[in-house]
Amino acid sequence: MALIRAIFRMAMREWEWIDTMPAFKTYEKGKKVRVRWITHEQAKALLLELPEHQRDVVVFALATGLRQGNVLGLTWDRVFMDRRQATIEHGDTKNEDALGVALNDIAMAVLMRQRGKHNTAVFTYRGERLRSANTRAWRKALVRAGITNFRWHDLRHTWASWLRQAGVPTWVLQELGGWKSESMVRRYAHMSVDHLQPYADRLGFEPDLERERVRRAEGAYVTKSPTKLAPSGLRLVASNGVSV
């Protein structure tokens, strides 16, 4: 359905073959969204197995959370090194809104290594713009790194998961990743529960089992009070010592 929808969108907006686009029923409601991410150690192992021209592409994706098309299509006129920012124009994002990308130190280091290699394209291979990253070399690197069930788009899931684990609020993550709805970001909410810790600590229950075991052990040697009273009586003693 996504492929057919994309074809109709191109036919209307790019090729101008049709004036209107038909509505498509969405079948994704209620379906759990797949979230696959890797650890820092796994990411390092993957980078060591990648060819040099793909290594910086993956590092940049992990540093920015950009989709593959936005990374490979990035041009120098959309990069502003002095402001530590890159822009993705209208229509180039999934929600078709422009996106400002904040460049951290890792992303800036990648861009510095790519400067001067091409007049327009940021990421290149043998002097030409890099057009694909999901290649045989990528898949073989995953095998050598011991990473399974991992797609190129999962680099974006990894970026978002790492930020949530670092305590970045979901609303900030939404702006950083350019998601249009909060529901798309909620998939990463379970990655960090630091904001819930003060409420969890309010539970006033202290199961001191060791103290309870000691108390029970000491009680086992205490003689219990008799349940029946001993028969009572009066004893009289005469002056000569004879009991009556």
Short mmCIF file of C-alpha atoms in Angstrom, two decimals:
data_model
loop_
_atom_site.label_atom_id
_atom_site.label_comp_id
_atom_site.label_asym_id
_atom_site.label_seq_id
_atom_site.Cartn_x
_atom_site.Cartn_y
_atom_site.Cartn_z
CA MET A 1 0.00 0.00 0.00
CA ALA A 2 2.84 2.39 0.77
CA LEU A 3 4.41 1.74 -2.63
CA ILE A 4 1.13 2.31 -4.50
CA ARG A 5 0.49 5.47 -2.50
CA ALA A 6 3.98 6.75 -3.36
CA ILE A 7 3.41 6.09 -7.08
CA PHE A 8 0.16 8.05 -7.07
CA ARG A 9 1.86 10.87 -5.17
CA MET A 10 4.60 11.09 -7.80
CA ALA A 11 2.04 10.92 -10.61
CA MET A 12 0.19 13.91 -9.16
CA ARG A 13 3.00 16.12 -7.81
CA GLU A 14 5.99 15.34 -9.99
CA TRP A 15 4.74 13.99 -13.31
CA GLU A 16 1.39 15.90 -13.27
CA TRP A 17 -0.39 12.98 -14.90
CA ILE A 18 -3.38 13.22 -12.55
CA ASP A 19 -5.08 16.13 -10.78
CA THR A 20 -6.15 14.41 -7.58
CA MET A 21 -4.90 11.50 -5.58
CA PRO A 22 -7.34 8.75 -4.46
CA ALA A 23 -7.75 8.01 -0.78
CA PHE A 24 -6.19 4.87 0.61
CA LYS A 25 -7.49 2.94 3.57
CA THR A 26 -4.92 2.55 6.33
CA TYR A 27 -4.41 -0.99 7.58
CA GLU A 28 -1.73 -0.22 10.17
CA LYS A 29 -4.03 0.70 13.07
CA GLY A 30 -3.51 -1.43 16.12
CA LYS A 31 -0.30 -2.93 14.76
CA LYS A 32 2.73 -2.71 17.01
CA VAL A 33 5.51 -0.59 15.55
CA ARG A 34 8.82 -2.38 15.15
CA VAL A 35 11.64 -0.84 17.20
CA ARG A 36 15.03 -2.47 16.72
CA TRP A 37 18.16 -0.84 18.11
CA ILE A 38 21.72 -1.82 18.93
CA THR A 39 24.04 -1.00 21.82
CA HIS A 40 27.10 1.25 21.68
CA GLU A 41 29.34 -1.80 21.66
CA GLN A 42 27.45 -3.36 18.74
CA ALA A 43 27.60 -0.10 16.82
CA LYS A 44 31.37 0.05 17.27
CA ALA A 45 31.70 -3.54 16.08
CA LEU A 46 29.62 -2.74 12.99
CA LEU A 47 31.65 0.35 12.14
CA LEU A 48 34.88 -1.63 12.27
CA GLU A 49 33.51 -4.05 9.66
CA LEU A 50 32.22 -1.40 7.23
CA PRO A 51 34.15 -0.05 4.24
CA GLU A 52 35.59 3.40 4.83
CA HIS A 53 33.17 5.22 2.50
CA GLN A 54 30.16 3.74 4.33
CA ARG A 55 31.55 4.17 7.83
CA ASP A 56 31.03 7.94 7.99
CA VAL A 57 27.55 7.58 6.50
CA VAL A 58 26.52 5.27 9.35
CA VAL A 59 28.19 7.47 11.97
CA PHE A 60 26.31 10.50 10.62
CA ALA A 61 23.02 8.59 10.72
CA LEU A 62 23.66 7.52 14.32
CA ALA A 63 24.54 11.13 15.24
CA THR A 64 21.52 12.80 13.59
CA GLY A 65 18.78 10.18 13.27
CA LEU A 66 18.22 11.09 9.63
CA ARG A 67 16.72 8.60 7.22
CA GLN A 68 18.91 7.05 4.52
CA GLY A 69 17.51 9.22 1.73
CA ASN A 70 18.14 12.40 3.68
CA VAL A 71 21.71 11.39 4.55
CA LEU A 72 22.70 10.35 1.04
CA GLY A 73 20.90 13.31 -0.52
CA LEU A 74 22.51 15.88 1.75
CA THR A 75 24.26 18.68 -0.18
CA TRP A 76 26.70 21.32 1.02
CA ASP A 77 24.27 24.18 0.35
CA ARG A 78 22.08 22.74 3.13
CA VAL A 79 24.90 22.51 5.66
CA PHE A 80 25.78 25.50 7.84
CA MET A 81 28.94 24.69 9.72
CA ASP A 82 29.08 28.01 11.58
CA ARG A 83 25.60 27.44 13.01
CA ARG A 84 26.12 23.69 13.49
CA GLN A 85 22.96 23.04 11.56
CA ALA A 86 21.71 21.29 8.43
CA THR A 87 18.32 21.66 6.77
CA ILE A 88 16.07 19.17 5.01
CA GLU A 89 13.76 21.02 2.65
CA HIS A 90 9.98 20.68 2.24
CA GLY A 91 9.02 17.47 0.51
CA ASP A 92 12.26 15.70 1.39
CA THR A 93 11.01 14.43 4.74
CA LYS A 94 8.44 11.73 5.42
CA ASN A 95 5.88 14.23 6.71
CA GLU A 96 6.84 16.68 3.90
CA ASP A 97 7.71 19.45 6.37
CA ALA A 98 11.10 21.14 6.44
CA LEU A 99 13.42 19.94 9.19
CA GLY A 100 16.27 21.69 10.94
CA VAL A 101 18.96 19.25 12.04
CA ALA A 102 21.08 20.13 15.07
CA LEU A 103 24.63 18.92 14.45
CA ASN A 104 26.47 17.57 17.47
CA ASP A 105 30.24 17.09 17.75
CA ILE A 106 30.10 13.64 16.15
CA ALA A 107 28.18 14.89 13.12
CA MET A 108 30.45 17.91 12.77
CA ALA A 109 33.53 15.68 12.77
CA VAL A 110 32.04 13.60 9.95
CA LEU A 111 31.34 16.71 7.87
CA MET A 112 34.86 17.99 8.43
CA ARG A 113 36.22 14.72 7.02
CA GLN A 114 33.99 15.02 3.93
CA ARG A 115 34.83 18.63 3.06
CA GLY A 116 36.56 19.08 -0.29
CA LYS A 117 35.63 15.67 -1.70
CA HIS A 118 32.76 16.92 -3.87
CA ASN A 119 31.35 20.29 -4.89
CA THR A 120 27.73 19.50 -4.07
CA ALA A 121 27.26 16.09 -2.46
CA VAL A 122 28.37 15.50 1.12
CA PHE A 123 28.80 11.73 0.93
CA THR A 124 30.58 10.28 -2.07
CA TYR A 125 32.21 7.14 -3.41
CA ARG A 126 34.98 7.30 -6.01
CA GLY A 127 34.25 10.92 -6.77
CA GLU A 128 30.51 10.48 -7.29
CA ARG A 129 27.55 11.00 -4.99
CA LEU A 130 26.86 7.92 -2.90
CA ARG A 131 23.49 6.63 -4.05
CA SER A 132 22.95 3.57 -1.87
CA ALA A 133 24.00 2.48 1.60
CA ASN A 134 21.97 -0.71 1.97
CA THR A 135 24.45 -2.69 -0.11
CA ARG A 136 26.04 -6.13 -0.03
CA ALA A 137 28.96 -4.64 1.90
CA TRP A 138 26.51 -3.37 4.55
CA ARG A 139 24.86 -6.77 4.90
CA LYS A 140 28.16 -8.61 5.10
CA ALA A 141 29.40 -6.19 7.76
CA LEU A 142 26.32 -6.99 9.85
CA VAL A 143 27.08 -10.70 9.62
CA ARG A 144 30.72 -10.23 10.61
CA ALA A 145 29.67 -8.01 13.54
CA GLY A 146 27.19 -10.66 14.72
CA ILE A 147 24.16 -8.36 14.38
CA THR A 148 20.93 -9.96 13.16
CA ASN A 149 17.47 -8.65 12.28
CA PHE A 150 18.81 -5.15 11.68
CA ARG A 151 17.92 -2.84 8.79
CA TRP A 152 19.50 0.45 7.73
CA HIS A 153 16.46 2.36 8.97
CA ASP A 154 17.06 0.85 12.41
CA LEU A 155 19.95 3.29 12.76
CA ARG A 156 17.25 5.92 13.29
CA HIS A 157 15.61 3.75 15.96
CA THR A 158 19.02 3.34 17.59
CA TRP A 159 19.60 7.11 17.62
CA ALA A 160 16.20 7.74 19.23
CA SER A 161 16.65 4.93 21.77
CA TRP A 162 20.05 6.24 22.84
CA LEU A 163 18.66 9.74 23.36
CA ARG A 164 15.75 8.46 25.46
CA GLN A 165 18.10 6.36 27.55
CA ALA A 166 20.14 9.52 28.11
CA GLY A 167 17.04 11.22 29.56
CA VAL A 168 15.99 13.35 26.56
CA PRO A 169 12.23 14.11 26.93
CA THR A 170 9.88 12.72 24.31
CA TRP A 171 8.75 16.18 23.19
CA VAL A 172 12.36 17.18 22.51
CA LEU A 173 12.95 13.90 20.68
CA GLN A 174 9.89 14.61 18.56
CA GLU A 175 11.34 17.92 17.38
CA LEU A 176 14.81 16.49 16.82
CA GLY A 177 13.48 13.64 14.71
CA GLY A 178 10.85 15.63 12.86
CA TRP A 179 7.93 13.39 13.84
CA LYS A 180 4.57 15.00 13.22
CA SER A 181 2.64 13.21 15.98
CA GLU A 182 3.58 12.39 19.55
CA SER A 183 2.29 8.84 19.12
CA MET A 184 5.22 8.09 16.82
CA VAL A 185 7.66 9.05 19.58
CA ARG A 186 5.85 7.17 22.33
CA ARG A 187 7.37 3.94 21.00
CA TYR A 188 10.63 5.03 22.67
CA ALA A 189 9.05 6.14 25.97
CA HIS A 190 9.91 2.90 27.78
CA MET A 191 13.61 3.41 27.10
CA SER A 192 13.88 5.82 30.06
CA VAL A 193 11.81 6.02 33.24
CA ASP A 194 13.98 8.47 35.19
CA HIS A 195 11.08 10.91 35.44
CA LEU A 196 8.98 8.20 37.13
CA GLN A 197 11.58 7.31 39.77
CA PRO A 198 10.46 9.91 42.39
CA TYR A 199 6.93 8.49 42.25
CA ALA A 200 8.08 4.89 42.46
CA ASP A 201 10.14 5.78 45.56
CA ARG A 202 6.98 6.85 47.42
CA LEU A 203 6.08 3.24 48.17
CA GLY A 204 6.46 2.88 51.96
CA PHE A 205 7.14 -0.83 52.29
CA GLU A 206 10.30 -2.19 53.94
CA PRO A 207 10.46 -6.00 53.83
CA ASP A 208 13.31 -6.53 56.35
CA LEU A 209 13.22 -10.33 56.07
CA GLU A 210 16.47 -10.86 57.95
CA ARG A 211 15.14 -9.08 61.04
CA GLU A 212 11.91 -11.06 60.80
CA ARG A 213 13.82 -14.36 60.67
CA VAL A 214 15.84 -13.39 63.77
CA ARG A 215 12.70 -12.41 65.65
CA ARG A 216 11.03 -15.71 64.85
CA ALA A 217 14.13 -17.70 65.80
CA GLU A 218 14.37 -15.99 69.20
CA GLY A 219 10.67 -16.56 69.85
CA ALA A 220 11.06 -20.30 69.36
CA TYR A 221 13.01 -20.59 72.67
CA VAL A 222 10.59 -18.59 74.84
CA THR A 223 8.37 -20.72 77.11
CA LYS A 224 4.77 -19.92 76.52
CA SER A 225 2.41 -19.17 79.37
CA PRO A 226 0.30 -22.21 80.45
CA THR A 227 -3.21 -22.28 79.13
CA LYS A 228 -4.56 -24.05 82.27
CA LEU A 229 -4.23 -22.79 85.84
CA ALA A 230 -2.76 -25.16 88.48
CA PRO A 231 -5.19 -26.20 91.19
CA SER A 232 -5.02 -23.81 94.17
CA GLY A 233 -5.28 -24.64 97.92
CA LEU A 234 -4.57 -23.43 101.48
CA ARG A 235 -1.87 -25.03 103.61
CA LEU A 236 -1.97 -24.62 107.41
CA VAL A 237 1.07 -25.38 109.58
CA ALA A 238 0.78 -25.96 113.37
CA SER A 239 3.32 -24.70 115.85
CA ASN A 240 4.83 -28.15 116.09
CA GLY A 241 5.53 -28.28 112.33
CA VAL A 242 2.67 -30.62 111.41
CA SER A 243 0.76 -29.64 108.30
CA VAL A 244 -3.01 -29.67 108.48
#
